[in-house]
Amino acid sequence: SLQFCNGHGVADVGSKKPVAEDTVFRIASITKTFTAIAVMQLWEQGLVDLDAPANDYLRAYQLVPAKSSWRPATLRHLLTHTAGIGEQVPRSGMLRRDFGESVKLGRRMPSLAEYYRGRLRLYAEPGTMFRYGDHGPATLGQIVEDVSGTSLDRYFREHVFAPLGMADTTLVRSEVVQSRLATGYKLRSTGVRVVPEREGVTAGASNAYSTPRDMARYLAALLG
């Protein structure tokens, strides 16, 4: 059990609201670890094979290699960032905010099937190159949905967060208590600037919210 928790600094510069154990933060790529755990739970149940082609489990879209002679991308490749997926999809994302992978709060979020238009291209043969990014973990999140038959946020809630007592952790922005959400900032020479809130298309890689108290529970579980 958590014996001690102490906050430092402020969750919002304007109001000087202090950081507390139940302050909600956007935890970004820590989301990837939740997705990996979900995949490994499916593996433990015999529902997926880590060395089988990911396309065997994908229903929403397919991974398409640049060359037909390449070996197929497996779940293990996706878990280890070696599936050959580029950092931005499509290439026009280089000229767009967040590589075109996010939308303003309140706007409709496209599904991955819509965003990838049914095809996610592999630019390198799986297993030959490491490239960290969001699209591999997002695809693993899609596999969790396609195999389990439930949404990723519900799967996390029922199989990861609830068993660990992580009551304030969620993938759904509307479930966040606004009064407890920390304001994000970028440091500039003239001071701090608020980072606008946006939602990422690659939910399984980047979209979770959590608190220091819940993260302590999660860390204790991982150490165990």
PDB file of C-alpha atoms in Angstrom:
ATOM      1  CA  SER A   1       0.000   0.000   0.000  1.00  0.00           C
ATOM      2  CA  LEU A   2       1.055   3.605  -0.567  1.00  0.00           C
ATOM      3  CA  GLN A   3       2.416   4.911   2.745  1.00  0.00           C
ATOM      4  CA  PHE A   4       3.551   8.412   1.830  1.00  0.00           C
ATOM      5  CA  CYS A   5       2.960  10.870  -0.992  1.00  0.00           C
ATOM      6  CA  ASN A   6       4.070  14.491  -1.157  1.00  0.00           C
ATOM      7  CA  GLY A   7       3.434  16.994  -3.941  1.00  0.00           C
ATOM      8  CA  HIS A   8       5.864  19.631  -5.177  1.00  0.00           C
ATOM      9  CA  GLY A   9       5.211  22.658  -7.343  1.00  0.00           C
ATOM     10  CA  VAL A  10       1.936  23.861  -8.804  1.00  0.00           C
ATOM     11  CA  ALA A  11      -0.518  22.187 -11.162  1.00  0.00           C
ATOM     12  CA  ASP A  12      -1.507  25.563 -12.610  1.00  0.00           C
ATOM     13  CA  VAL A  13       0.675  28.677 -12.617  1.00  0.00           C
ATOM     14  CA  GLY A  14      -2.199  31.173 -12.718  1.00  0.00           C
ATOM     15  CA  SER A  15      -4.183  29.814  -9.792  1.00  0.00           C
ATOM     16  CA  LYS A  16      -1.116  28.458  -7.945  1.00  0.00           C
ATOM     17  CA  LYS A  17      -3.059  25.230  -7.390  1.00  0.00           C
ATOM     18  CA  PRO A  18      -0.607  22.814  -5.730  1.00  0.00           C
ATOM     19  CA  VAL A  19       0.263  19.412  -7.121  1.00  0.00           C
ATOM     20  CA  ALA A  20      -1.314  16.676  -4.995  1.00  0.00           C
ATOM     21  CA  GLU A  21      -1.477  12.894  -5.093  1.00  0.00           C
ATOM     22  CA  ASP A  22      -4.771  13.077  -6.993  1.00  0.00           C
ATOM     23  CA  THR A  23      -3.708  15.732  -9.524  1.00  0.00           C
ATOM     24  CA  VAL A  24      -4.450  14.422 -13.022  1.00  0.00           C
ATOM     25  CA  PHE A  25      -1.692  14.544 -15.623  1.00  0.00           C
ATOM     26  CA  ARG A  26      -1.547  13.623 -19.290  1.00  0.00           C
ATOM     27  CA  ILE A  27       0.906  10.729 -19.136  1.00  0.00           C
ATOM     28  CA  ALA A  28       1.512  10.409 -22.883  1.00  0.00           C
ATOM     29  CA  SER A  29       3.729   7.473 -23.834  1.00  0.00           C
ATOM     30  CA  ILE A  30       3.284   5.644 -20.537  1.00  0.00           C
ATOM     31  CA  THR A  31       0.075   4.603 -22.314  1.00  0.00           C
ATOM     32  CA  LYS A  32       2.242   2.307 -24.450  1.00  0.00           C
ATOM     33  CA  THR A  33       3.009   0.170 -21.406  1.00  0.00           C
ATOM     34  CA  PHE A  34      -0.710  -0.332 -20.679  1.00  0.00           C
ATOM     35  CA  THR A  35      -1.181  -1.495 -24.268  1.00  0.00           C
ATOM     36  CA  ALA A  36       1.743  -3.903 -24.012  1.00  0.00           C
ATOM     37  CA  ILE A  37       0.280  -5.389 -20.822  1.00  0.00           C
ATOM     38  CA  ALA A  38      -3.083  -5.854 -22.546  1.00  0.00           C
ATOM     39  CA  VAL A  39      -1.391  -7.731 -25.414  1.00  0.00           C
ATOM     40  CA  MET A  40       0.496  -9.948 -22.982  1.00  0.00           C
ATOM     41  CA  GLN A  41      -2.747 -10.719 -21.139  1.00  0.00           C
ATOM     42  CA  LEU A  42      -4.270 -11.882 -24.422  1.00  0.00           C
ATOM     43  CA  TRP A  43      -1.139 -13.988 -25.012  1.00  0.00           C
ATOM     44  CA  GLU A  44      -1.483 -15.562 -21.541  1.00  0.00           C
ATOM     45  CA  GLN A  45      -5.038 -16.568 -22.456  1.00  0.00           C
ATOM     46  CA  GLY A  46      -3.848 -18.147 -25.706  1.00  0.00           C
ATOM     47  CA  LEU A  47      -5.771 -15.641 -27.809  1.00  0.00           C
ATOM     48  CA  VAL A  48      -2.730 -14.338 -29.696  1.00  0.00           C
ATOM     49  CA  ASP A  49       0.672 -15.674 -30.750  1.00  0.00           C
ATOM     50  CA  LEU A  50       3.455 -13.125 -30.408  1.00  0.00           C
ATOM     51  CA  ASP A  51       5.252 -14.537 -33.443  1.00  0.00           C
ATOM     52  CA  ALA A  52       2.208 -14.730 -35.718  1.00  0.00           C
ATOM     53  CA  PRO A  53       1.625 -12.073 -38.386  1.00  0.00           C
ATOM     54  CA  ALA A  54      -0.126  -9.052 -36.912  1.00  0.00           C
ATOM     55  CA  ASN A  55      -2.426  -9.055 -39.943  1.00  0.00           C
ATOM     56  CA  ASP A  56      -3.894 -12.354 -38.681  1.00  0.00           C
ATOM     57  CA  TYR A  57      -5.511 -10.390 -35.839  1.00  0.00           C
ATOM     58  CA  LEU A  58      -6.142  -6.989 -37.422  1.00  0.00           C
ATOM     59  CA  ARG A  59      -9.686  -6.453 -38.656  1.00  0.00           C
ATOM     60  CA  ALA A  60      -9.770  -2.662 -38.989  1.00  0.00           C
ATOM     61  CA  TYR A  61      -6.831  -2.318 -41.400  1.00  0.00           C
ATOM     62  CA  GLN A  62      -3.754  -4.183 -42.624  1.00  0.00           C
ATOM     63  CA  LEU A  63       0.001  -3.676 -42.448  1.00  0.00           C
ATOM     64  CA  VAL A  64       1.290  -3.450 -46.011  1.00  0.00           C
ATOM     65  CA  PRO A  65       5.021  -4.035 -46.724  1.00  0.00           C
ATOM     66  CA  ALA A  66       6.794  -1.955 -49.345  1.00  0.00           C
ATOM     67  CA  LYS A  67       8.152  -5.217 -50.805  1.00  0.00           C
ATOM     68  CA  SER A  68       6.177  -8.446 -51.062  1.00  0.00           C
ATOM     69  CA  SER A  69       9.291 -10.512 -50.274  1.00  0.00           C
ATOM     70  CA  TRP A  70       9.577  -9.135 -46.732  1.00  0.00           C
ATOM     71  CA  ARG A  71       8.740 -11.279 -43.712  1.00  0.00           C
ATOM     72  CA  PRO A  72       5.430 -10.312 -42.083  1.00  0.00           C
ATOM     73  CA  ALA A  73       5.339  -7.984 -39.103  1.00  0.00           C
ATOM     74  CA  THR A  74       4.457  -9.874 -35.916  1.00  0.00           C
ATOM     75  CA  LEU A  75       3.102  -8.776 -32.560  1.00  0.00           C
ATOM     76  CA  ARG A  76       6.627  -9.186 -31.166  1.00  0.00           C
ATOM     77  CA  HIS A  77       7.919  -6.756 -33.803  1.00  0.00           C
ATOM     78  CA  LEU A  78       5.222  -4.252 -32.838  1.00  0.00           C
ATOM     79  CA  LEU A  79       6.014  -4.633 -29.136  1.00  0.00           C
ATOM     80  CA  THR A  80       9.720  -3.999 -29.739  1.00  0.00           C
ATOM     81  CA  HIS A  81       9.353  -1.140 -32.263  1.00  0.00           C
ATOM     82  CA  THR A  82      10.946  -3.227 -35.008  1.00  0.00           C
ATOM     83  CA  ALA A  83       7.936  -3.684 -37.327  1.00  0.00           C
ATOM     84  CA  GLY A  84       9.285  -1.240 -39.923  1.00  0.00           C
ATOM     85  CA  ILE A  85       6.619   1.419 -39.384  1.00  0.00           C
ATOM     86  CA  GLY A  86       7.612   5.014 -40.149  1.00  0.00           C
ATOM     87  CA  GLU A  87       7.508   7.774 -37.558  1.00  0.00           C
ATOM     88  CA  GLN A  88       4.835   9.780 -39.349  1.00  0.00           C
ATOM     89  CA  VAL A  89       1.869   8.604 -41.390  1.00  0.00           C
ATOM     90  CA  PRO A  90       1.117   9.947 -43.917  1.00  0.00           C
ATOM     91  CA  ARG A  91       4.176  11.887 -45.138  1.00  0.00           C
ATOM     92  CA  SER A  92       2.094  15.076 -45.263  1.00  0.00           C
ATOM     93  CA  GLY A  93       2.107  14.879 -41.473  1.00  0.00           C
ATOM     94  CA  MET A  94       5.571  16.444 -41.476  1.00  0.00           C
ATOM     95  CA  LEU A  95       3.906  19.765 -42.244  1.00  0.00           C
ATOM     96  CA  ARG A  96       1.057  19.432 -39.739  1.00  0.00           C
ATOM     97  CA  ARG A  97       0.741  19.882 -35.989  1.00  0.00           C
ATOM     98  CA  ASP A  98       1.711  16.720 -34.070  1.00  0.00           C
ATOM     99  CA  PHE A  99       2.464  15.084 -37.451  1.00  0.00           C
ATOM    100  CA  GLY A 100      -1.273  15.262 -38.114  1.00  0.00           C
ATOM    101  CA  GLU A 101      -1.914  12.743 -35.352  1.00  0.00           C
ATOM    102  CA  SER A 102      -4.133  14.854 -33.096  1.00  0.00           C
ATOM    103  CA  VAL A 103      -7.400  16.787 -33.179  1.00  0.00           C
ATOM    104  CA  LYS A 104      -8.761  19.660 -31.125  1.00  0.00           C
ATOM    105  CA  LEU A 105     -10.843  18.738 -28.107  1.00  0.00           C
ATOM    106  CA  GLY A 106     -14.479  18.383 -29.075  1.00  0.00           C
ATOM    107  CA  ARG A 107     -13.810  17.495 -32.685  1.00  0.00           C
ATOM    108  CA  ARG A 108     -14.651  14.048 -34.014  1.00  0.00           C
ATOM    109  CA  MET A 109     -11.806  11.600 -33.621  1.00  0.00           C
ATOM    110  CA  PRO A 110     -11.219   9.432 -36.717  1.00  0.00           C
ATOM    111  CA  SER A 111     -10.808   5.713 -36.185  1.00  0.00           C
ATOM    112  CA  LEU A 112      -7.449   4.181 -37.048  1.00  0.00           C
ATOM    113  CA  ALA A 113      -9.118   2.460 -40.010  1.00  0.00           C
ATOM    114  CA  GLU A 114     -10.142   5.891 -41.308  1.00  0.00           C
ATOM    115  CA  TYR A 115      -6.850   7.550 -40.455  1.00  0.00           C
ATOM    116  CA  TYR A 116      -4.750   4.890 -42.186  1.00  0.00           C
ATOM    117  CA  ARG A 117      -7.355   4.439 -44.941  1.00  0.00           C
ATOM    118  CA  GLY A 118      -7.260   0.698 -44.374  1.00  0.00           C
ATOM    119  CA  ARG A 119      -3.509   0.358 -44.956  1.00  0.00           C
ATOM    120  CA  LEU A 120      -0.487   1.126 -42.762  1.00  0.00           C
ATOM    121  CA  ARG A 121       2.669   0.974 -44.860  1.00  0.00           C
ATOM    122  CA  LEU A 122       5.892  -0.660 -43.649  1.00  0.00           C
ATOM    123  CA  TYR A 123       8.948   1.196 -44.905  1.00  0.00           C
ATOM    124  CA  ALA A 124      11.524  -1.373 -43.687  1.00  0.00           C
ATOM    125  CA  GLU A 125      11.513  -5.146 -43.411  1.00  0.00           C
ATOM    126  CA  PRO A 126      10.253  -6.190 -39.965  1.00  0.00           C
ATOM    127  CA  GLY A 127      13.036  -7.228 -37.609  1.00  0.00           C
ATOM    128  CA  THR A 128      15.781  -5.244 -39.359  1.00  0.00           C
ATOM    129  CA  MET A 129      15.467  -1.786 -37.806  1.00  0.00           C
ATOM    130  CA  PHE A 130      14.425  -0.186 -34.514  1.00  0.00           C
ATOM    131  CA  ARG A 131      12.259   2.912 -34.842  1.00  0.00           C
ATOM    132  CA  TYR A 132      10.392   4.223 -31.819  1.00  0.00           C
ATOM    133  CA  GLY A 133       7.009   5.730 -32.603  1.00  0.00           C
ATOM    134  CA  ASP A 134       3.281   5.811 -31.917  1.00  0.00           C
ATOM    135  CA  HIS A 135       1.851   3.819 -34.806  1.00  0.00           C
ATOM    136  CA  GLY A 136       3.113   0.404 -33.697  1.00  0.00           C
ATOM    137  CA  PRO A 137       1.618   0.692 -30.188  1.00  0.00           C
ATOM    138  CA  ALA A 138      -1.547   2.196 -31.691  1.00  0.00           C
ATOM    139  CA  THR A 139      -1.788  -0.889 -33.910  1.00  0.00           C
ATOM    140  CA  LEU A 140      -1.351  -3.124 -30.866  1.00  0.00           C
ATOM    141  CA  GLY A 141      -4.245  -1.243 -29.275  1.00  0.00           C
ATOM    142  CA  GLN A 142      -6.310  -1.961 -32.372  1.00  0.00           C
ATOM    143  CA  ILE A 143      -5.397  -5.650 -32.094  1.00  0.00           C
ATOM    144  CA  VAL A 144      -6.549  -5.654 -28.461  1.00  0.00           C
ATOM    145  CA  GLU A 145      -9.891  -4.261 -29.615  1.00  0.00           C
ATOM    146  CA  ASP A 146     -10.204  -6.628 -32.576  1.00  0.00           C
ATOM    147  CA  VAL A 147      -9.332  -9.736 -30.544  1.00  0.00           C
ATOM    148  CA  SER A 148     -11.195  -8.898 -27.321  1.00  0.00           C
ATOM    149  CA  GLY A 149     -14.251  -7.424 -29.027  1.00  0.00           C
ATOM    150  CA  THR A 150     -14.282  -4.439 -26.680  1.00  0.00           C
ATOM    151  CA  SER A 151     -13.001  -0.873 -26.865  1.00  0.00           C
ATOM    152  CA  LEU A 152      -9.465  -0.207 -25.671  1.00  0.00           C
ATOM    153  CA  ASP A 153     -10.574   2.194 -22.935  1.00  0.00           C
ATOM    154  CA  ARG A 154     -12.998  -0.403 -21.550  1.00  0.00           C
ATOM    155  CA  TYR A 155     -10.385  -3.161 -21.765  1.00  0.00           C
ATOM    156  CA  PHE A 156      -7.903  -1.037 -19.819  1.00  0.00           C
ATOM    157  CA  ARG A 157     -10.503  -0.134 -17.217  1.00  0.00           C
ATOM    158  CA  GLU A 158     -11.647  -3.724 -16.636  1.00  0.00           C
ATOM    159  CA  HIS A 159      -8.365  -5.623 -16.972  1.00  0.00           C
ATOM    160  CA  VAL A 160      -5.610  -3.189 -15.940  1.00  0.00           C
ATOM    161  CA  PHE A 161      -6.860  -0.176 -13.988  1.00  0.00           C
ATOM    162  CA  ALA A 162      -9.658  -1.662 -11.865  1.00  0.00           C
ATOM    163  CA  PRO A 163      -7.656  -4.721 -10.669  1.00  0.00           C
ATOM    164  CA  LEU A 164      -4.883  -2.372  -9.474  1.00  0.00           C
ATOM    165  CA  GLY A 165      -7.244   0.137  -7.873  1.00  0.00           C
ATOM    166  CA  MET A 166      -6.245   2.861 -10.371  1.00  0.00           C
ATOM    167  CA  ALA A 167      -9.574   4.657 -10.058  1.00  0.00           C
ATOM    168  CA  ASP A 168      -8.357   7.950 -11.537  1.00  0.00           C
ATOM    169  CA  THR A 169      -6.653   6.568 -14.650  1.00  0.00           C
ATOM    170  CA  THR A 170      -8.506   6.677 -17.969  1.00  0.00           C
ATOM    171  CA  LEU A 171      -8.084   6.805 -21.714  1.00  0.00           C
ATOM    172  CA  VAL A 172     -11.257   8.888 -22.136  1.00  0.00           C
ATOM    173  CA  ARG A 173     -10.911  12.664 -21.891  1.00  0.00           C
ATOM    174  CA  SER A 174     -14.552  13.186 -20.886  1.00  0.00           C
ATOM    175  CA  GLU A 175     -13.971  11.109 -17.744  1.00  0.00           C
ATOM    176  CA  VAL A 176     -11.270  13.472 -16.449  1.00  0.00           C
ATOM    177  CA  VAL A 177     -12.295  15.819 -13.631  1.00  0.00           C
ATOM    178  CA  GLN A 178     -11.328  19.204 -15.067  1.00  0.00           C
ATOM    179  CA  SER A 179     -10.708  20.799 -11.654  1.00  0.00           C
ATOM    180  CA  ARG A 180      -8.006  18.213 -10.920  1.00  0.00           C
ATOM    181  CA  LEU A 181      -6.288  18.320 -14.333  1.00  0.00           C
ATOM    182  CA  ALA A 182      -2.815  19.856 -14.343  1.00  0.00           C
ATOM    183  CA  THR A 183      -2.080  22.513 -16.947  1.00  0.00           C
ATOM    184  CA  GLY A 184       0.692  21.609 -19.371  1.00  0.00           C
ATOM    185  CA  TYR A 185       3.342  24.201 -20.240  1.00  0.00           C
ATOM    186  CA  LYS A 186       6.247  24.795 -22.584  1.00  0.00           C
ATOM    187  CA  LEU A 187       9.199  26.802 -21.317  1.00  0.00           C
ATOM    188  CA  ARG A 188      10.031  29.887 -23.364  1.00  0.00           C
ATOM    189  CA  SER A 189      12.603  32.650 -22.879  1.00  0.00           C
ATOM    190  CA  THR A 190       9.710  34.939 -21.950  1.00  0.00           C
ATOM    191  CA  GLY A 191       8.218  32.465 -19.464  1.00  0.00           C
ATOM    192  CA  VAL A 192       5.827  29.535 -19.677  1.00  0.00           C
ATOM    193  CA  ARG A 193       3.251  28.998 -22.399  1.00  0.00           C
ATOM    194  CA  VAL A 194       0.174  26.796 -22.006  1.00  0.00           C
ATOM    195  CA  VAL A 195       0.129  23.695 -24.216  1.00  0.00           C
ATOM    196  CA  PRO A 196      -3.306  23.442 -25.887  1.00  0.00           C
ATOM    197  CA  GLU A 197      -5.192  20.256 -25.107  1.00  0.00           C
ATOM    198  CA  ARG A 198      -5.625  17.918 -28.066  1.00  0.00           C
ATOM    199  CA  GLU A 199      -6.569  14.266 -28.460  1.00  0.00           C
ATOM    200  CA  GLY A 200      -4.313  11.838 -30.280  1.00  0.00           C
ATOM    201  CA  VAL A 201      -5.502   9.505 -32.996  1.00  0.00           C
ATOM    202  CA  THR A 202      -2.972   6.929 -31.757  1.00  0.00           C
ATOM    203  CA  ALA A 203      -4.821   6.329 -28.476  1.00  0.00           C
ATOM    204  CA  GLY A 204      -3.024   3.119 -27.528  1.00  0.00           C
ATOM    205  CA  ALA A 205       0.280   4.974 -27.660  1.00  0.00           C
ATOM    206  CA  SER A 206      -0.429   8.313 -26.088  1.00  0.00           C
ATOM    207  CA  ASN A 207      -3.830   9.246 -24.689  1.00  0.00           C
ATOM    208  CA  ALA A 208      -3.979   8.153 -21.033  1.00  0.00           C
ATOM    209  CA  TYR A 209      -4.545  10.397 -18.020  1.00  0.00           C
ATOM    210  CA  SER A 210      -3.467   9.420 -14.507  1.00  0.00           C
ATOM    211  CA  THR A 211      -2.437  10.662 -11.065  1.00  0.00           C
ATOM    212  CA  PRO A 212       0.711  10.270  -8.932  1.00  0.00           C
ATOM    213  CA  ARG A 213      -1.256   8.007  -6.578  1.00  0.00           C
ATOM    214  CA  ASP A 214      -2.338   5.692  -9.396  1.00  0.00           C
ATOM    215  CA  MET A 215       1.142   5.699 -10.923  1.00  0.00           C
ATOM    216  CA  ALA A 216       2.547   4.586  -7.561  1.00  0.00           C
ATOM    217  CA  ARG A 217       0.116   1.665  -7.574  1.00  0.00           C
ATOM    218  CA  TYR A 218       1.138   0.815 -11.132  1.00  0.00           C
ATOM    219  CA  LEU A 219       4.848   0.974 -10.326  1.00  0.00           C
ATOM    220  CA  ALA A 220       4.353  -1.290  -7.307  1.00  0.00           C
ATOM    221  CA  ALA A 221       2.559  -3.814  -9.516  1.00  0.00           C
ATOM    222  CA  LEU A 222       5.338  -3.753 -12.127  1.00  0.00           C
ATOM    223  CA  LEU A 223       8.008  -4.205  -9.457  1.00  0.00           C
ATOM    224  CA  GLY A 224       6.053  -7.171  -8.126  1.00  0.00           C
TER     225      GLY A 224
END
